[in-house]
Coordinates of C-alpha atoms in Angstrom, one line a residue:
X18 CA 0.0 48.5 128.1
X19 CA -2.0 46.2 125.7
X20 CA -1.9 44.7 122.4
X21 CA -4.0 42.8 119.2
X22 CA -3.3 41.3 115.6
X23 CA -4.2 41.1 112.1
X24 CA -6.7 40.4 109.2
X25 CA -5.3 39.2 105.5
X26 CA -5.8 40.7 102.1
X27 CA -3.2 38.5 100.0
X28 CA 0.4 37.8 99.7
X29 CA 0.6 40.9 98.5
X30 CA -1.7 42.5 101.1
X31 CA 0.8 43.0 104.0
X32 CA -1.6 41.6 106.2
X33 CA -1.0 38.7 108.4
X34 CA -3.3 35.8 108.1
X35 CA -3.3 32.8 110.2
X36 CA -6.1 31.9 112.6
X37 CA -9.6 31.3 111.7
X38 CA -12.3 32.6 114.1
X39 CA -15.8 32.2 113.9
X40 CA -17.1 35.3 116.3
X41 CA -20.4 35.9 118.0
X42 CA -21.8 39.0 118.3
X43 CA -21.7 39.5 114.7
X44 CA -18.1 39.6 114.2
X45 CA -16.4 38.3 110.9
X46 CA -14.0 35.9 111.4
X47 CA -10.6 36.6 110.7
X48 CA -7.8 34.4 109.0
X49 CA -4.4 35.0 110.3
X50 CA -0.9 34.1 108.2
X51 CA 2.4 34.6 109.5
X52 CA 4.7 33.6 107.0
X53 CA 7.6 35.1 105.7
X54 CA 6.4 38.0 102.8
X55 CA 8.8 35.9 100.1
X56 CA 6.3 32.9 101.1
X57 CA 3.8 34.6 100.9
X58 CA 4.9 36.5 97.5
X59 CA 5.7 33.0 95.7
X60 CA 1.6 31.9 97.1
X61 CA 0.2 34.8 95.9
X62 CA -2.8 31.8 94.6
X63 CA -3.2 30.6 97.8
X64 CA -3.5 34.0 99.5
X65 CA -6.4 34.6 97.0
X66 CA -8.0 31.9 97.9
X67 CA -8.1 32.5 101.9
X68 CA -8.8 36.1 100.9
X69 CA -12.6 34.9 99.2
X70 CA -13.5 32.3 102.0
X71 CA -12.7 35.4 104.4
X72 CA -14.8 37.7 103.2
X73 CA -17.8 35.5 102.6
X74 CA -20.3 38.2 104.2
X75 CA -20.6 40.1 100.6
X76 CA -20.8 38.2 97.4
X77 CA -20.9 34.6 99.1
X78 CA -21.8 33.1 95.8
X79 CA -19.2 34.8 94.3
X80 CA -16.5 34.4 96.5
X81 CA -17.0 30.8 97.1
X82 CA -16.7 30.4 93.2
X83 CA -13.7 32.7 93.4
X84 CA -11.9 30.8 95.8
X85 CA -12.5 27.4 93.9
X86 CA -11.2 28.5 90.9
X87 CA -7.9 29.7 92.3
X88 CA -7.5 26.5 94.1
X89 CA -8.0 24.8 90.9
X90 CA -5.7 27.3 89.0
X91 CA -3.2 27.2 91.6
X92 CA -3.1 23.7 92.9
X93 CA 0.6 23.1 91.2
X94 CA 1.6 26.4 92.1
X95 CA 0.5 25.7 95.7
X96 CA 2.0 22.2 96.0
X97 CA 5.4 23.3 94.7
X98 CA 5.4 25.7 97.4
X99 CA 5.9 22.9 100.0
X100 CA 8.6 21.2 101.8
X101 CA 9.1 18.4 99.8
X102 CA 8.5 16.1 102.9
X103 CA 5.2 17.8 103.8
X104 CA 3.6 17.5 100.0
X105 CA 1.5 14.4 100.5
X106 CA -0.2 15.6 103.5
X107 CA -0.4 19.2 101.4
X108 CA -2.1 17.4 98.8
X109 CA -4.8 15.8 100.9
X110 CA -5.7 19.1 103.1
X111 CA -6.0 20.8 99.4
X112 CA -8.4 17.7 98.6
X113 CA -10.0 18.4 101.8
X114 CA -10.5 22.2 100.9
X115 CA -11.6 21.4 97.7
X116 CA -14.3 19.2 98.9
X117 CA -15.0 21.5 101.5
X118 CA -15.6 24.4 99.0
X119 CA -18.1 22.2 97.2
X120 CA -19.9 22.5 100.7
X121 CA -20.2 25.8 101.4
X122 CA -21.4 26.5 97.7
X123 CA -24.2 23.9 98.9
X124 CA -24.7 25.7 102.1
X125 CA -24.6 29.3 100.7
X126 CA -27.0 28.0 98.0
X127 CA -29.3 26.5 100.8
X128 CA -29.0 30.1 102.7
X129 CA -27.9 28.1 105.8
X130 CA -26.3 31.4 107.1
X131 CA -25.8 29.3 110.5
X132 CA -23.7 27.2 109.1
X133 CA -21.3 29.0 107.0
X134 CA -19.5 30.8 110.0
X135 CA -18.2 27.1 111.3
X136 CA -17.5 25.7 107.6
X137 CA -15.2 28.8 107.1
X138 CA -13.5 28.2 109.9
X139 CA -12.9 24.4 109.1
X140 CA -11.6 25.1 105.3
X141 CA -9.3 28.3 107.2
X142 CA -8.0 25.3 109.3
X143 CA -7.4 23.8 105.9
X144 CA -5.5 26.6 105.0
X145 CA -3.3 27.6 107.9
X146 CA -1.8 24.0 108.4
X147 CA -0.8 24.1 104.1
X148 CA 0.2 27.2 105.0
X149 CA 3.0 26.2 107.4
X150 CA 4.0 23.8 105.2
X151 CA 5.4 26.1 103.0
X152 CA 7.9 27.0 105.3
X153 CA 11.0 24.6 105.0
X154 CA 13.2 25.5 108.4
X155 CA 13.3 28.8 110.1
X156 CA 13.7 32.2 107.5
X157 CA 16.0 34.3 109.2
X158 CA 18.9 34.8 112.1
X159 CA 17.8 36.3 115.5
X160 CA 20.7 38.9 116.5
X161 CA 23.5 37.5 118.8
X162 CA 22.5 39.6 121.3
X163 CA 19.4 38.0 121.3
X164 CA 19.8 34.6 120.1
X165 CA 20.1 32.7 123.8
X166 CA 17.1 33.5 124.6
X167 CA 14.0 30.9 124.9
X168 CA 13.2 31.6 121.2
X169 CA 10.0 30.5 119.3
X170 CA 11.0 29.4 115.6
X171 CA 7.7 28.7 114.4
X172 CA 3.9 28.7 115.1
X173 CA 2.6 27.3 118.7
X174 CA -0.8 26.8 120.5
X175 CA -1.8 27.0 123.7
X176 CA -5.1 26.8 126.0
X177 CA -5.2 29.4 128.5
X178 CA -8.5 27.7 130.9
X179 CA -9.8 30.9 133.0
X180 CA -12.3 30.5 136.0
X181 CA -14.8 33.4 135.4
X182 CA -16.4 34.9 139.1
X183 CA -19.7 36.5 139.7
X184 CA -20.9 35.2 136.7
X185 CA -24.1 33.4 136.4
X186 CA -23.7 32.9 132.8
X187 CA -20.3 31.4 132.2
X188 CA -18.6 29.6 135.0
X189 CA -15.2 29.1 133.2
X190 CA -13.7 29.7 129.5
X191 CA -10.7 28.0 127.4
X192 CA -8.9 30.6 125.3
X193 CA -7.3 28.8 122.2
X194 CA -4.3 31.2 121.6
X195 CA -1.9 30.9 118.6
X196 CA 1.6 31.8 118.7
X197 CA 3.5 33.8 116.1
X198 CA 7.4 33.0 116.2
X199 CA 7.8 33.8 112.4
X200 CA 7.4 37.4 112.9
X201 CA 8.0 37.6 116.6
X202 CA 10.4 34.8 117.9
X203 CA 12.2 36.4 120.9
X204 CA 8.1 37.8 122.1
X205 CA 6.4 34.1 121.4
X206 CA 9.7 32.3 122.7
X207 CA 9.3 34.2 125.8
X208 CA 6.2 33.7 126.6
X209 CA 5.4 30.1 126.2
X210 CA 9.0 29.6 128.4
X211 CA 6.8 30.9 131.1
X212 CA 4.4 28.6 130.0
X213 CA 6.4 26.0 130.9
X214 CA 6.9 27.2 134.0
X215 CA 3.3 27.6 134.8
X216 CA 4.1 31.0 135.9
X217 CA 0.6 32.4 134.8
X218 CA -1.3 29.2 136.2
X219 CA -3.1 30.3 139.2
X220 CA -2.5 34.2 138.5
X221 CA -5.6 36.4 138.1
X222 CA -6.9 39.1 135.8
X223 CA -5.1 42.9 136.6
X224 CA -7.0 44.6 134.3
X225 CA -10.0 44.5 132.2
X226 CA -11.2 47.8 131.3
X227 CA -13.6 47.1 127.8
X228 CA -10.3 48.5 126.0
X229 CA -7.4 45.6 127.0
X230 CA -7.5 42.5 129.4
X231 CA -4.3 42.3 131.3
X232 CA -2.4 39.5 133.3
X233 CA 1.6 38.8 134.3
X234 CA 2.5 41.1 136.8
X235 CA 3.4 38.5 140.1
X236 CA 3.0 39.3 143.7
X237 CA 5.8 41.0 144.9
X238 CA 8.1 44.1 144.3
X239 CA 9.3 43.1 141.0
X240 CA 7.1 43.9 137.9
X241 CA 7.8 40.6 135.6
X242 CA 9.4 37.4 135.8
X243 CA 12.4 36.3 138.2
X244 CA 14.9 34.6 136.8
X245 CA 15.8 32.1 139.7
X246 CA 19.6 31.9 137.6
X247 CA 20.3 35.4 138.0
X248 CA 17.9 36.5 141.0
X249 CA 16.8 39.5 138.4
X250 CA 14.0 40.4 136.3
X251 CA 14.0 38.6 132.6
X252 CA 13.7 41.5 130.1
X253 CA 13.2 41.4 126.6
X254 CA 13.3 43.9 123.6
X255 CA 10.8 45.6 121.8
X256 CA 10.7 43.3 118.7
X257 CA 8.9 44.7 115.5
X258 CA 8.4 43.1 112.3
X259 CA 8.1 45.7 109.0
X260 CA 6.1 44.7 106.0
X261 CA 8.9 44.7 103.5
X262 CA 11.7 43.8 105.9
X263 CA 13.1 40.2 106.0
X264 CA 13.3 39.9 109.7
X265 CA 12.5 41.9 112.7
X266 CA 13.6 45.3 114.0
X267 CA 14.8 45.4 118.0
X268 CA 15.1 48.0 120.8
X269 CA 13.1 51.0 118.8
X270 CA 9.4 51.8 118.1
X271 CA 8.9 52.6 114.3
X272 CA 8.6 56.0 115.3
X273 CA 12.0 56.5 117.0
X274 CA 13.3 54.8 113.7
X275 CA 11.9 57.6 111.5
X276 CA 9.7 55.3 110.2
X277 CA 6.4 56.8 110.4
X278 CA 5.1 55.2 107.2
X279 CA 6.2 51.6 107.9
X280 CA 3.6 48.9 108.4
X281 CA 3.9 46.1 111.0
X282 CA 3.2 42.6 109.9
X283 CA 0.8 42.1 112.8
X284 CA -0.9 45.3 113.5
X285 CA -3.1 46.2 116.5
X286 CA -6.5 45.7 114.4
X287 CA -8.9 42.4 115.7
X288 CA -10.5 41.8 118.8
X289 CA -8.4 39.5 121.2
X290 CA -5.0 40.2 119.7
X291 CA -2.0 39.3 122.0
X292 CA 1.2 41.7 122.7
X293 CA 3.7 42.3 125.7
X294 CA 3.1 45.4 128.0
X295 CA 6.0 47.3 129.3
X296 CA 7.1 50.6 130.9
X297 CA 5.7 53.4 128.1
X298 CA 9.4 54.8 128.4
X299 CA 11.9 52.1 128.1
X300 CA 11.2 49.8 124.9
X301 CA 13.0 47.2 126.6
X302 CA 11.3 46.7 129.6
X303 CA 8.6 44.0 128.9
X304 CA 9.1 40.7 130.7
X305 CA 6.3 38.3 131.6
X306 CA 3.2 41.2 131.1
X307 CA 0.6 40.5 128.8
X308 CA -2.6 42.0 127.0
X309 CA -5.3 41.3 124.3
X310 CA -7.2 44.2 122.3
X311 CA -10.7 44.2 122.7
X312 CA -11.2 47.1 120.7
X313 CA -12.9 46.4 117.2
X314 CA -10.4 47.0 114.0
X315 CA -12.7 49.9 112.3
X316 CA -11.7 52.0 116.2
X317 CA -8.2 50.6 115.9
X318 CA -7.2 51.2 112.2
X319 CA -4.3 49.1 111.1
X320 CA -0.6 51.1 111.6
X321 CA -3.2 54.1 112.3
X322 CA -3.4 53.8 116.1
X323 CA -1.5 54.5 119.5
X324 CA -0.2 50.8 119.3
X325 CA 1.0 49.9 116.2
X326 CA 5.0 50.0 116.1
X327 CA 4.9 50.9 119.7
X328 CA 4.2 47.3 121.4
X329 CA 5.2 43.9 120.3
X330 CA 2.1 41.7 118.8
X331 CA 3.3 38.3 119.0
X332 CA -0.2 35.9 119.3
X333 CA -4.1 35.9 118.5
X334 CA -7.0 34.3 120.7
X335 CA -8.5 31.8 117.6
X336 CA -11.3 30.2 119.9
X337 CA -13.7 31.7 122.1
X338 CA -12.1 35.8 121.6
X339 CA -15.4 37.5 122.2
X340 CA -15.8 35.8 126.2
X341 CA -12.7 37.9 126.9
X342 CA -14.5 40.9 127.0
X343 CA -16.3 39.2 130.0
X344 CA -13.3 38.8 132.0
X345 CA -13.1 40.8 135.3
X346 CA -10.3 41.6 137.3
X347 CA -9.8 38.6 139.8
X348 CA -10.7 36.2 137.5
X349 CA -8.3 33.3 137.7
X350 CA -6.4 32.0 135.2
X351 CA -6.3 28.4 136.2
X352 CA -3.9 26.7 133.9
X353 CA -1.7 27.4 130.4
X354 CA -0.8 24.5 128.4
X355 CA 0.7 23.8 125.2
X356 CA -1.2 21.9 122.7
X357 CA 1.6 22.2 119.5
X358 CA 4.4 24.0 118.7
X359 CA 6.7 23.3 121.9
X360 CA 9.4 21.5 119.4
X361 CA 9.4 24.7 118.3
X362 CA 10.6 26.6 121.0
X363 CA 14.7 27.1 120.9
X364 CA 16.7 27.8 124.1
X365 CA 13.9 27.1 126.6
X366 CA 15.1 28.0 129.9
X367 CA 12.7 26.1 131.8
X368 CA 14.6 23.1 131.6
X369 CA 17.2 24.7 133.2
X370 CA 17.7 23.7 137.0
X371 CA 17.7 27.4 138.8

C-alpha cells in the first residue's frame, strides 16, 4: 500500500509541522514539525508563529502582523527552549525571521502574490532548523525488541534524482525528501539504511496510479530487502505514533488497539507524503516498499481515511511534490543520497560486511 503526512495548527494542534513547500498548481504550502508534543507544548509561541506564515492565503496582512508579534512576544520564550549549545545560532535564524517578516509585510503590501509562496518557504526554513534545536538528545527509548535495528534518532534529508520517460516536458526530477525519526525512528532508520546501500538506485517506478506512487519491491522472488547476514527478508513493525502518547506504538493498527479515536502524529493528509507498504494482513510485514500520497488532504481527511493508523508515515517530499504525480511506471530512479541527518542514523547496518 501507500502513504502521506501532515499540516500544523500549533503546539497544541496535534499536527505535525516540519517542511516547507511552495506547490504549483495552486497548492498551499505546508509546514511540517516533528517534535516531541512536550516540545511542542513548552513552544506553544513558536507554533503560533509558523501557524500565521502558513496560512498566508486569508488575512495575509493580518497574519504577517500576527506572526511578528508572537515572535516578538515570544522571542525569550523561544530561545529558552534551546539546547544551550545551539542558542547563538537560534538567535540569529530568529533575527533572520524577523527580518524576513518585515519582507513579506513589504511584499504582501506590494501585492507581489509571486513572490510570497518562496519568501514563506525561506522564513519556514527559518523555522524548522530553530525548531530542531529545541530538541537536546533523542526523547524516548525504542523497545528492546526493536532497538538493534538501523534506527533514525532525528530528522534526515535525502535527494531521490528520478529519470522521467516518454516525457517531452520534464526529462528528469530531484525529490527533496525529509525524514521523520522523532515520531518514526525504526520506519526512517530503515529506510535511509537502504539508502546507504543504494538499494533503490537504479530501481524503477511499480506503481503510479494518480492515488500513490510506489517503488522497493526488487527483482526476484522475495518482496523486500535481503539481508545478505541472514540470507532472509529484513522486516519491520508497524510503528505508529499517537497524539498524546510519549513514544510510539508497535505491531498493531489503532484500530486493533481499540483505539478508534486516536490521532497519529503524521496523518495521511498532503500530497507527496511518505509511508511503508506491506502485506494488508500482517502489520509486520513491510521491509524495503515505499509510497507517497498524491491524493489532496480535503479527499484524505486527517485520521478520517483508509490509512491513517493503518500504515506507517515516516517522511514528506519538501521540494518539487507536485512532479510526482507525473511519474509513470518504469521511470528510473537513478540515485538516493543523503544530504543531512546520516549522524543521525543509530545501528546502520550497511556498514556491516555481509
Amino acid at each position: 500500500m501507500a502513504a502521506a503526512l501532515a499540516s500544523p495548527t500549533c503546539c497544541c494542534c496535534r499536527r505535525p509541522s516540519l517542511r516547507p513547500s511552495a506547490g504549483r498548481r495552486g497548492r498551499r504550502p505546508v509546514a511540517r514539525c516533528a517534535l516531541p508534543s512536550s516540545e511542542l507544548e513548552r513552544m506553544c509561541n513558536f507554533c503560533s508563529i509558523i501557524g500565521w506564515i502558513n496560512h498566508w492565503r486569508t488575512n495575509v496582512r493580518m497574519n504577517v502582523r500576527q506572526a511578528s508579534r508572537a515572535l516578538s512576544n515570544g522571542r525569550n520564550l523561544i530561545l529558552g527552549g534551546l539546547a544551550e549549545s545551539k542558542r547563538a545560532n537560534g538567535e540569529e535564524l530568529l533575527d533572520k525571521l524577523a527580518v524576513g517578516l518585515d519582507e513579506l509585510q513589504r511584499i504582501v503590501e506590494d501585492r507581489n502574490r509571486d513572490a510570497v509562496a518562496p519568501k514563506q518557504k525561506e522564513l519556514l526554513q527559518y523555522v524548522g532548523t530553530v525548531e530542531e534545536d529545541m530538541v537536546d538528545g533523542f526523547p524516548y527509548e525504542v523497545p528492546e525488541e526493536y532497538s538493534s535495528m538501523p534506527l533514525l534518532k532525528g530528522r534526515a534529508t535525502v535527494d531521490m534524482k528520478v529519470k522521467i520517460k516518454d516525457n517531452p516536458n520534464l526529462e528528469d526530477c530531484v525529490f527533496r525528501i525529509v525524514l521523520d525519526g522523532y515520531n518514526a525512528p525504526v520506519t526512517a532508520g530503515n529506510f535511509l539504511d537502504l539508502v546507504e546501500r543504494k538499494f533503490y538506485d537504479g530501481m524503477e517506478i511499480q506503481r503510479s496510479d494518480g492515488f500513490v506512487v510506489q517503488t522497493g519491491d526488487p527483482e526476484g522472488p522475495a518482496e523486500g530487502f535481503i539481508d545478505p547476514s541472514t540470507g532472509k527478508v529484513r522486516t519491520i513493525p508497524l510503528e505508529l505514533m499517537v497524539n498524546g502518547d510519549k513514544a510510539p506504538v508497535y505491531g498493531e493498527t489503532l484500530e486493533e488497539l481499540g483505539r478508534y479515536k486516536a490521532q497519529t502524529k503524521l496523518p495521511f493528509n498532503a500530497f507527496g507524503t511518505m509511508a511503508m507498504a506491506r502485506d494488508e494482513f500482517d502489520d509486520n510485514s513491510a521491509s524495503s516498499q515505499i509510497f507517497w500520497l498524491l491524493k489532496e488532504s480535503e479527499l484524505t481527511p486527517s485520521n478520517a481515511n483508509i490509512l491513517d493508523g493503518r500504515y506507517a508515515v515516516f517522511g514528506y517530499v519538501t521540494d518539487n511534490e507536485d512532479y510526482l504525480a507525473d511519474l509513470k511506471v518504469g521511470d528510473v530512479i537513478e540515485s538516493i543520497q543523503v544530504v543531512s541527518g546520516l549522524d543521525n542514523l543509530a545501528n546502520p547496518s550497511y556498514k556491516i560486511v555481509g
